[in-house]
Tab-separated table of C-alpha atoms and ligand atoms in Angstrom:
chain	number	residue	atom	x	y	z
D	1	MET	CA	-34.970	-51.938	82.723
D	2	GLU	CA	-37.374	-52.651	80.546
D	3	SER	CA	-36.024	-50.556	77.795
D	4	GLN	CA	-32.620	-52.083	77.528
D	5	PRO	CA	-33.504	-55.242	75.982
D	6	ALA	CA	-30.761	-58.148	75.396
D	7	GLU	CA	-31.148	-58.276	71.735
D	8	ASN	CA	-30.846	-55.164	69.349
D	9	LYS	CA	-33.417	-55.811	67.213
D	10	LYS	CA	-35.691	-55.534	69.795
D	11	PHE	CA	-35.403	-51.789	70.740
D	12	LYS	CA	-36.469	-48.561	68.854
D	13	LEU	CA	-34.324	-45.301	68.593
D	14	SER	CA	-35.763	-42.066	67.865
D	15	PHE	CA	-33.199	-40.002	66.441
D	16	ILE	CA	-34.464	-36.324	67.023
D	17	ILE	CA	-32.596	-34.187	64.370
D	18	PRO	CA	-33.649	-30.146	63.948
D	19	VAL	CA	-33.852	-28.629	60.536
D	20	TYR	CA	-32.744	-25.282	59.929
D	21	ASN	CA	-32.043	-24.314	56.158
D	22	GLU	CA	-29.877	-26.858	55.878
D	23	GLU	CA	-30.313	-28.458	51.890
D	24	LYS	CA	-26.818	-29.038	51.536
D	25	THR	CA	-26.276	-31.524	54.092
D	26	LEU	CA	-29.834	-33.526	54.204
D	27	LEU	CA	-29.055	-36.708	51.790
D	28	GLU	CA	-25.603	-36.996	53.297
D	29	LEU	CA	-27.083	-37.030	57.028
D	30	TYR	CA	-29.856	-39.655	55.901
D	31	GLU	CA	-26.674	-41.957	54.204
D	32	ARG	CA	-24.414	-42.131	57.169
D	33	ILE	CA	-27.509	-42.386	59.533
D	34	LYS	CA	-28.740	-44.865	58.004
D	35	LYS	CA	-25.448	-47.235	57.722
D	36	VAL	CA	-25.737	-46.733	61.861
D	37	ILE	CA	-28.906	-48.018	61.861
D	38	GLU	CA	-27.418	-51.227	59.805
D	39	GLU	CA	-24.563	-51.468	62.023
D	40	LEU	CA	-27.005	-51.794	64.849
D	41	ARG	CA	-29.662	-53.730	63.470
D	42	ILE	CA	-32.096	-51.664	65.363
D	43	ARG	CA	-36.050	-50.625	64.563
D	44	TYR	CA	-36.121	-46.452	64.038
D	45	GLN	CA	-37.596	-43.749	63.789
D	46	ILE	CA	-35.837	-40.788	62.029
D	47	LEU	CA	-37.463	-37.449	63.125
D	48	PHE	CA	-37.186	-34.297	61.424
D	49	VAL	CA	-38.120	-30.729	62.889
D	50	ASP	CA	-38.106	-28.381	60.269
D	51	ASP	CA	-37.726	-25.170	61.745
D	52	GLY	CA	-39.291	-22.976	59.259
D	53	SER	CA	-36.447	-23.507	56.035
D	54	GLN	CA	-37.297	-21.498	53.663
D	55	ASP	CA	-34.852	-23.428	51.100
D	56	ARG	CA	-35.383	-26.794	49.774
D	57	SER	CA	-35.246	-28.430	52.723
D	58	VAL	CA	-38.929	-29.639	53.105
D	59	GLN	CA	-38.801	-30.965	49.378
D	60	ILE	CA	-36.118	-32.876	50.021
D	61	LEU	CA	-37.054	-34.245	53.371
D	62	GLN	CA	-40.719	-35.138	51.844
D	63	SER	CA	-38.749	-36.890	49.062
D	64	LEU	CA	-36.818	-38.820	51.954
D	65	CYS	CA	-40.048	-39.727	53.616
D	66	GLU	CA	-41.856	-41.198	50.455
D	67	LYS	CA	-38.393	-43.431	50.557
D	68	ASP	CA	-38.401	-44.514	53.728
D	69	ALA	CA	-41.497	-45.766	56.085
D	70	GLY	CA	-38.930	-45.067	59.245
D	71	ILE	CA	-38.670	-41.041	58.501
D	72	GLN	CA	-41.300	-38.473	60.263
D	73	VAL	CA	-40.984	-34.457	59.408
D	74	ILE	CA	-42.431	-32.231	62.027
D	75	LEU	CA	-43.092	-28.684	60.036
D	76	PHE	CA	-43.212	-25.430	62.064
D	77	SER	CA	-45.306	-22.813	61.243
D	78	ARG	CA	-42.134	-20.669	61.605
D	79	ASN	CA	-38.609	-20.347	62.796
D	80	PHE	CA	-39.078	-20.961	66.639
D	81	GLY	CA	-35.497	-21.794	67.712
D	82	HIS	CA	-33.107	-24.770	67.604
D	83	GLN	CA	-34.131	-25.458	71.604
D	84	THR	CA	-37.528	-25.283	70.541
D	85	ALA	CA	-37.653	-27.744	67.686
D	86	VAL	CA	-35.681	-30.589	70.052
D	87	THR	CA	-38.230	-30.153	72.602
D	88	ALA	CA	-41.190	-30.767	70.134
D	89	GLY	CA	-38.718	-33.583	68.236
D	90	LEU	CA	-39.053	-34.875	71.815
D	91	HIS	CA	-42.525	-34.527	72.490
D	92	TYR	CA	-42.997	-36.683	69.015
D	93	ALA	CA	-40.440	-39.219	69.639
D	94	SER	CA	-41.656	-43.011	70.301
D	95	GLY	CA	-38.395	-44.987	70.881
D	96	ASP	CA	-37.061	-47.001	73.917
D	97	ALA	CA	-33.928	-43.989	73.303
D	98	VAL	CA	-33.906	-41.258	71.322
D	99	VAL	CA	-30.603	-39.687	69.908
D	100	VAL	CA	-30.540	-35.506	69.326
D	101	MET	CA	-28.539	-34.268	67.211
D	102	ASP	CA	-27.663	-31.750	64.743
D	103	SER	CA	-28.540	-31.727	61.061
D	104	ASP	CA	-25.191	-29.962	59.721
D	105	LEU	CA	-23.275	-33.355	60.580
D	106	GLN	CA	-21.000	-31.808	63.204
D	107	ASP	CA	-22.103	-34.459	65.619
D	108	PRO	CA	-20.776	-37.354	63.714
D	109	PRO	CA	-23.626	-40.149	63.714
D	110	GLU	CA	-20.655	-42.954	63.671
D	111	ILE	CA	-20.608	-42.301	67.187
D	112	ILE	CA	-24.095	-43.340	67.676
D	113	PRO	CA	-22.949	-47.142	68.592
D	114	GLN	CA	-20.820	-46.220	71.716
D	115	PHE	CA	-23.650	-44.406	73.204
D	116	VAL	CA	-26.071	-47.091	72.786
D	117	GLN	CA	-23.143	-49.568	74.298
D	118	LYS	CA	-23.147	-46.823	77.492
D	119	TRP	CA	-27.275	-46.789	77.181
D	120	GLN	CA	-27.308	-50.794	77.460
D	121	GLU	CA	-24.710	-50.810	80.332
D	122	GLY	CA	-27.259	-48.732	82.471
D	123	TYR	CA	-26.714	-44.709	81.719
D	124	GLN	CA	-29.838	-43.008	81.236
D	125	VAL	CA	-27.956	-40.207	79.292
D	126	VAL	CA	-24.591	-40.188	77.290
D	127	TYR	CA	-24.258	-36.954	76.029
D	128	GLY	CA	-21.150	-36.164	73.749
D	129	ILE	CA	-18.215	-33.860	74.814
D	130	ARG	CA	-16.655	-31.579	71.965
D	131	LYS	CA	-12.765	-32.910	72.609
D	132	LYS	CA	-11.608	-30.306	69.628
D	133	ARG	CA	-13.680	-27.773	67.759
D	134	LYS	CA	-12.923	-26.730	64.317
D	135	GLU	CA	-14.786	-23.544	64.406
D	136	HIS	CA	-13.647	-19.853	63.857
D	137	ILE	CA	-11.250	-19.208	67.333
D	138	PHE	CA	-13.021	-16.282	68.188
D	139	LEU	CA	-16.239	-18.332	68.580
D	140	ARG	CA	-14.075	-20.970	70.166
D	141	ILE	CA	-12.949	-18.712	72.913
D	142	MET	CA	-16.263	-17.533	73.724
D	143	TYR	CA	-17.814	-21.334	73.823
D	144	ALA	CA	-14.800	-22.490	76.205
D	145	LEU	CA	-15.378	-19.655	78.594
D	146	PHE	CA	-19.514	-19.742	78.518
D	147	TYR	CA	-19.109	-23.338	79.659
D	148	ARG	CA	-16.867	-22.371	82.487
D	149	MET	CA	-18.511	-19.497	83.774
D	150	LEU	CA	-21.843	-21.373	83.671
D	151	LYS	CA	-20.037	-24.502	85.776
D	152	THR	CA	-19.018	-21.719	88.373
D	153	VAL	CA	-22.403	-20.128	88.510
D	154	SER	CA	-24.876	-22.525	88.193
D	155	THR	CA	-26.901	-24.408	90.496
D	156	ILE	CA	-26.306	-27.849	89.167
D	157	GLU	CA	-23.801	-29.552	87.868
D	158	ILE	CA	-23.869	-28.992	83.799
D	159	PRO	CA	-20.751	-30.897	82.120
D	160	LEU	CA	-18.094	-28.916	80.420
D	161	ASP	CA	-18.555	-28.384	76.700
D	162	ALA	CA	-21.686	-30.899	76.415
D	163	GLY	CA	-23.718	-29.712	73.892
D	164	ASP	CA	-27.355	-30.921	72.844
D	165	PHE	CA	-25.136	-34.327	71.331
D	166	CYS	CA	-26.552	-37.542	73.526
D	167	LEU	CA	-28.721	-40.447	73.423
D	168	MET	CA	-31.280	-40.417	76.280
D	169	ASP	CA	-33.549	-42.949	77.691
D	170	LYS	CA	-37.433	-42.918	77.344
D	171	LYS	CA	-37.559	-42.502	81.187
D	172	ILE	CA	-35.648	-39.558	80.636
D	173	VAL	CA	-37.498	-38.070	77.377
D	174	LYS	CA	-41.044	-38.304	79.484
D	175	LEU	CA	-38.983	-36.586	82.214
D	176	LEU	CA	-38.253	-33.722	80.024
D	177	ASN	CA	-41.719	-33.890	78.482
D	178	SER	CA	-43.849	-32.999	81.606
D	179	ILE	CA	-41.880	-29.765	82.120
D	180	PRO	CA	-43.259	-27.029	80.586
D	181	GLU	CA	-40.791	-24.352	80.558
D	182	ARG	CA	-40.510	-22.080	78.199
D	183	ASN	CA	-36.920	-20.366	77.241
D	184	ARG	CA	-35.319	-23.724	77.252
D	185	PHE	CA	-31.660	-24.711	77.633
D	186	VAL	CA	-32.509	-28.403	76.802
D	187	ARG	CA	-28.497	-29.440	77.783
D	188	GLY	CA	-29.517	-27.931	81.551
D	189	ILE	CA	-32.724	-29.616	82.196
D	190	ARG	CA	-31.218	-32.556	80.953
D	191	SER	CA	-28.306	-32.837	83.243
D	192	TRP	CA	-30.997	-30.980	85.720
D	193	VAL	CA	-33.098	-34.175	86.160
D	194	GLY	CA	-30.160	-36.409	86.947
D	195	PHE	CA	-29.962	-39.968	87.111
D	196	ASN	CA	-26.911	-42.061	85.443
D	197	GLN	CA	-25.243	-39.737	82.765
D	198	ILE	CA	-21.960	-40.343	81.491
D	199	GLY	CA	-19.960	-38.147	78.633
D	200	ILE	CA	-18.516	-39.558	75.394
D	201	PRO	CA	-15.250	-37.242	73.721
D	202	TYR	CA	-15.713	-36.773	70.145
D	203	GLU	CA	-13.864	-34.858	68.035
D	204	ARG	CA	-16.504	-32.143	66.897
D	205	ASP	CA	-16.334	-31.572	62.723
D	206	LYS	CA	-16.784	-28.980	60.565
D	207	ARG	CA	-20.212	-28.553	59.614
D	208	PHE	CA	-21.228	-30.412	56.173
D	209	GLY	CA	-22.537	-27.670	54.346
D	210	GLY	CA	-23.739	-24.455	54.510
D	211	GLU	CA	-23.573	-21.682	57.350
D	212	SER	CA	-23.884	-21.641	60.672
D	213	LYS	CA	-27.764	-20.648	61.414
D	214	TYR	CA	-26.781	-19.289	64.572
D	215	SER	CA	-26.565	-15.603	64.760
D	216	LEU	CA	-24.788	-13.761	67.184
D	217	GLY	CA	-28.292	-12.864	68.329
D	218	LYS	CA	-29.570	-16.767	68.923
D	219	LEU	CA	-26.225	-17.648	70.642
D	220	ILE	CA	-26.360	-14.961	73.396
D	221	LYS	CA	-29.719	-15.862	73.584
D	222	LEU	CA	-28.932	-19.627	74.277
D	223	ALA	CA	-25.968	-18.242	76.833
D	224	LEU	CA	-28.466	-16.043	78.777
D	225	ASP	CA	-31.020	-18.690	79.178
D	226	GLY	CA	-27.927	-21.014	80.639
D	227	PHE	CA	-27.374	-18.307	83.017
D	228	VAL	CA	-30.687	-17.108	83.667
D	229	SER	CA	-32.378	-20.532	84.090
D	230	PHE	CA	-29.555	-22.330	86.330
D	231	SER	CA	-28.469	-19.325	87.864
D	232	TYR	CA	-29.253	-16.717	90.389
D	233	ALA	CA	-25.425	-15.203	89.993
D	234	PRO	CA	-26.367	-12.104	88.122
D	235	LEU	CA	-28.992	-11.383	90.941
D	236	ARG	CA	-26.528	-11.526	93.315
D	237	PHE	CA	-24.246	-9.937	91.372
D	238	ALA	CA	-26.384	-6.823	90.914
D	239	SER	CA	-26.778	-6.731	94.940
D	240	TYR	CA	-23.525	-7.452	95.474
D	241	THR	CA	-22.065	-4.410	92.775
D	242	GLY	CA	-25.151	-2.141	94.655
D	243	PHE	CA	-23.698	-2.761	98.259
D	244	SER	CA	-20.057	-2.204	97.148
D	245	VAL	CA	-20.869	0.704	95.648
D	246	SER	CA	-22.735	2.049	98.602
D	247	ALA	CA	-20.228	1.226	100.736
D	248	PHE	CA	-17.403	2.399	98.822
D	249	SER	CA	-19.509	6.024	98.999
D	250	LEU	CA	-19.858	6.082	102.493
D	251	ILE	CA	-16.017	5.570	102.669
D	252	TYR	CA	-15.459	8.127	99.911
D	253	GLY	CA	-18.118	10.488	101.843
D	254	LEU	CA	-16.285	10.266	105.353
D	255	GLY	CA	-13.014	10.726	104.260
D	256	THR	CA	-13.981	14.358	102.332
D	257	PHE	CA	-15.834	15.237	105.348
D	258	PHE	CA	-12.950	14.886	107.809
D	259	GLN	CA	-10.730	16.391	105.237
D	260	LYS	CA	-12.886	19.473	105.579
D	261	ILE	CA	-12.935	19.655	109.277
D	262	PHE	CA	-9.560	18.815	109.998
D	263	THR	CA	-7.941	20.703	106.752
D	264	ASN	CA	-10.494	23.073	105.819
D	265	THR	CA	-9.738	22.857	102.533
D	266	THR	CA	-12.205	20.918	99.771
D	267	VAL	CA	-11.225	19.524	96.726
D	268	PRO	CA	-12.644	21.017	93.440
D	269	GLY	CA	-14.110	17.391	92.927
D	270	TYR	CA	-15.797	18.157	89.157
D	271	THR	CA	-14.825	15.199	87.346
D	272	THR	CA	-15.469	13.405	90.457
D	273	THR	CA	-18.942	14.085	90.738
D	274	ILE	CA	-19.231	13.333	86.510
D	275	ILE	CA	-17.513	9.663	86.698
D	276	MET	CA	-19.642	8.747	89.928
D	277	ILE	CA	-22.753	9.595	88.241
D	278	CYS	CA	-22.028	7.801	84.686
D	279	PHE	CA	-20.636	4.712	87.222
D	280	LEU	CA	-23.605	4.705	89.306
D	281	GLY	CA	-26.170	5.610	86.155
D	282	GLY	CA	-24.219	2.832	84.424
D	283	VAL	CA	-24.523	0.417	87.242
D	284	GLN	CA	-28.247	1.380	87.709
D	285	LEU	CA	-29.324	0.462	84.230
D	286	ILE	CA	-27.164	-2.884	84.070
D	287	THR	CA	-29.024	-3.954	87.341
D	288	ILE	CA	-32.452	-3.139	85.626
D	289	GLY	CA	-31.194	-5.008	82.608
D	290	ILE	CA	-30.156	-8.178	84.502
D	291	ILE	CA	-33.774	-8.112	87.204
D	292	GLY	CA	-35.113	-7.430	83.376
D	293	GLU	CA	-34.395	-10.756	82.062
D	294	TYR	CA	-35.681	-12.577	84.573
D	295	LEU	CA	-38.626	-10.822	84.476
D	296	GLY	CA	-39.191	-11.363	81.052
D	297	ARG	CA	-38.680	-15.030	81.424
D	298	ILE	CA	-41.605	-15.097	84.276
D	299	TYR	CA	-43.575	-13.174	81.944
D	300	ASP	CA	-43.125	-15.621	78.939
D	301	GLU	CA	-44.177	-18.502	81.569
D	302	VAL	CA	-46.954	-16.355	82.747
D	303	LYS	CA	-48.238	-16.052	79.491
D	304	ASN	CA	-48.600	-19.866	78.536
D	305	ARG	CA	-48.651	-19.517	75.032
D	306	PRO	CA	-47.702	-22.855	73.053
D	307	LEU	CA	-44.360	-23.646	72.796
D	308	TYR	CA	-44.657	-23.879	69.260
D	309	ILE	CA	-47.337	-24.589	66.297
D	310	VAL	CA	-47.297	-27.549	63.835
D	311	ARG	CA	-48.349	-26.682	60.418
D	312	GLY	CA	-47.966	-30.344	59.284
D	313	ILE	CA	-46.815	-33.647	59.656
D	314	LEU	CA	-45.103	-35.809	57.049
D	315	GLY	CA	-44.709	-39.367	57.145
D	316	SER	CA	-47.374	-40.557	59.084
D	317	PRO	CA	-51.256	-41.763	59.024
D	318	GLU	CA	-52.069	-38.307	61.133
D	319	GLY	CA	-49.507	-36.141	58.599
D	320	GLN	CA	-52.579	-34.180	56.499
D	321	ASP	CA	-54.116	-31.877	59.525
D	322	SER	CA	-52.414	-28.667	60.837
D	323	GLU	CA	-52.701	-28.729	64.588
D	324	MET	CA	-51.491	-26.800	67.185
D	325	LYS	CA	-49.521	-28.784	70.092
D	326	PRO	CA	-49.912	-27.276	73.419
D	327	ASP	CA	-47.110	-27.262	75.540
D	328	ALA	CA	-47.480	-30.746	76.283
Q	401	UDP	N1	-31.215	-24.657	63.702
Q	401	UDP	C1	-32.720	-24.806	64.252
Q	401	UDP	N2	-33.405	-23.860	64.422
Q	401	UDP	C2	-32.564	-22.396	64.032
Q	401	UDP	C3	-31.342	-22.156	63.972
Q	401	UDP	C4	-30.226	-23.366	63.988
Q	401	UDP	O1	-33.312	-25.746	63.617
Q	401	UDP	O2	-33.177	-21.115	64.184
Q	401	UDP	C5	-30.527	-26.260	63.503
Q	401	UDP	C6	-30.055	-26.250	62.617
Q	401	UDP	O3	-30.364	-26.450	61.304
Q	401	UDP	C7	-28.446	-27.387	63.000
Q	401	UDP	C8	-28.653	-27.137	64.517
Q	401	UDP	O4	-29.458	-26.286	64.730
Q	401	UDP	O5	-29.127	-28.818	62.924
Q	401	UDP	C9	-27.281	-26.342	65.050
Q	401	UDP	O6	-27.181	-25.011	64.219
Q	401	UDP	P1	-25.801	-24.658	63.665
Q	401	UDP	O7	-25.227	-25.841	63.117
Q	401	UDP	O8	-26.384	-23.639	62.955
Q	401	UDP	O9	-25.164	-24.280	65.055
Q	401	UDP	P2	-23.581	-23.868	65.406
Q	401	UDP	O10	-23.370	-25.390	65.480
Q	401	UDP	O11	-23.050	-23.531	64.345
Q	401	UDP	O12	-23.635	-23.841	67.046
Q	402	MG	MG1	-23.335	-26.674	63.417
């Protein structure tokens, strides 16, 4: 394969790093990535995507940029979200392979040489599998549940506990870039494209500094994107519940009918009526909500707005102009 030269020096690795208010971690992150680059003796592009940070992140990135010509910073016009930032990074990456990683050092850069080795053995996608999480117990339970449920219901093989931390061959990057889907669940699409993929277990560290930038709302959105993009199970759940409830009421109805005929007694049934009305009302609202999730996403696709807006690029000749990037 043309992108796997025998000699390391010859290939170029692009690091894609979404940044949202990470002033506390950026310098340390840079130092640790730099060490890995020196160890591998490769050409590199470190591509920070600033997702509308309001702290000193951009200033810090700018100073790094002035120091190191291998660094580029894509500046979003506002916060577009982590998955969108990764997507933008993939659009701008020029390496023979890319590494996608978080900026909080939860994904240890020191494991990247192992990724590279697997890539050179012929795997087009090498992703990290989180062996141990050091997050709050509630979050850990939710993550475990989410990945297992998604695996059961999804239409594709999404590996358990694999996040966005990965290395991808440029062939895969090109493929991902050709998929114009909005509401992107990057690790799902990555798995969907196929080719040779392999997981490497690693210990997910605590975040180096600052707080998690994923609010509960953003996490729920990500989980929903995963479910809705890769599964029809929620829609089926709606129809199955509909069928079950109808069957139940039919049997219940027949039961009361025969009871009336044979025993001439009617049950007072006020409570039952109220419960049934509430239950059915609930089921209907949930069902409409589920359809709404899909419909909203269809609406997003149809509107065809750009996925993100770039207000500037640091560290490259074309950097000064603002530009609007249509979905590539
Ligand atoms: N991030 C981003 N935009 C957002 C939220 C997060 O670019 O709206 C980045 C963040 O800077 C970090 C990565 O996405 O590099 C993962 O976020 P975080 O560590 O807060 O998530 P967690 O690890 O807690 O799930
Ligand atoms: Mg994190």
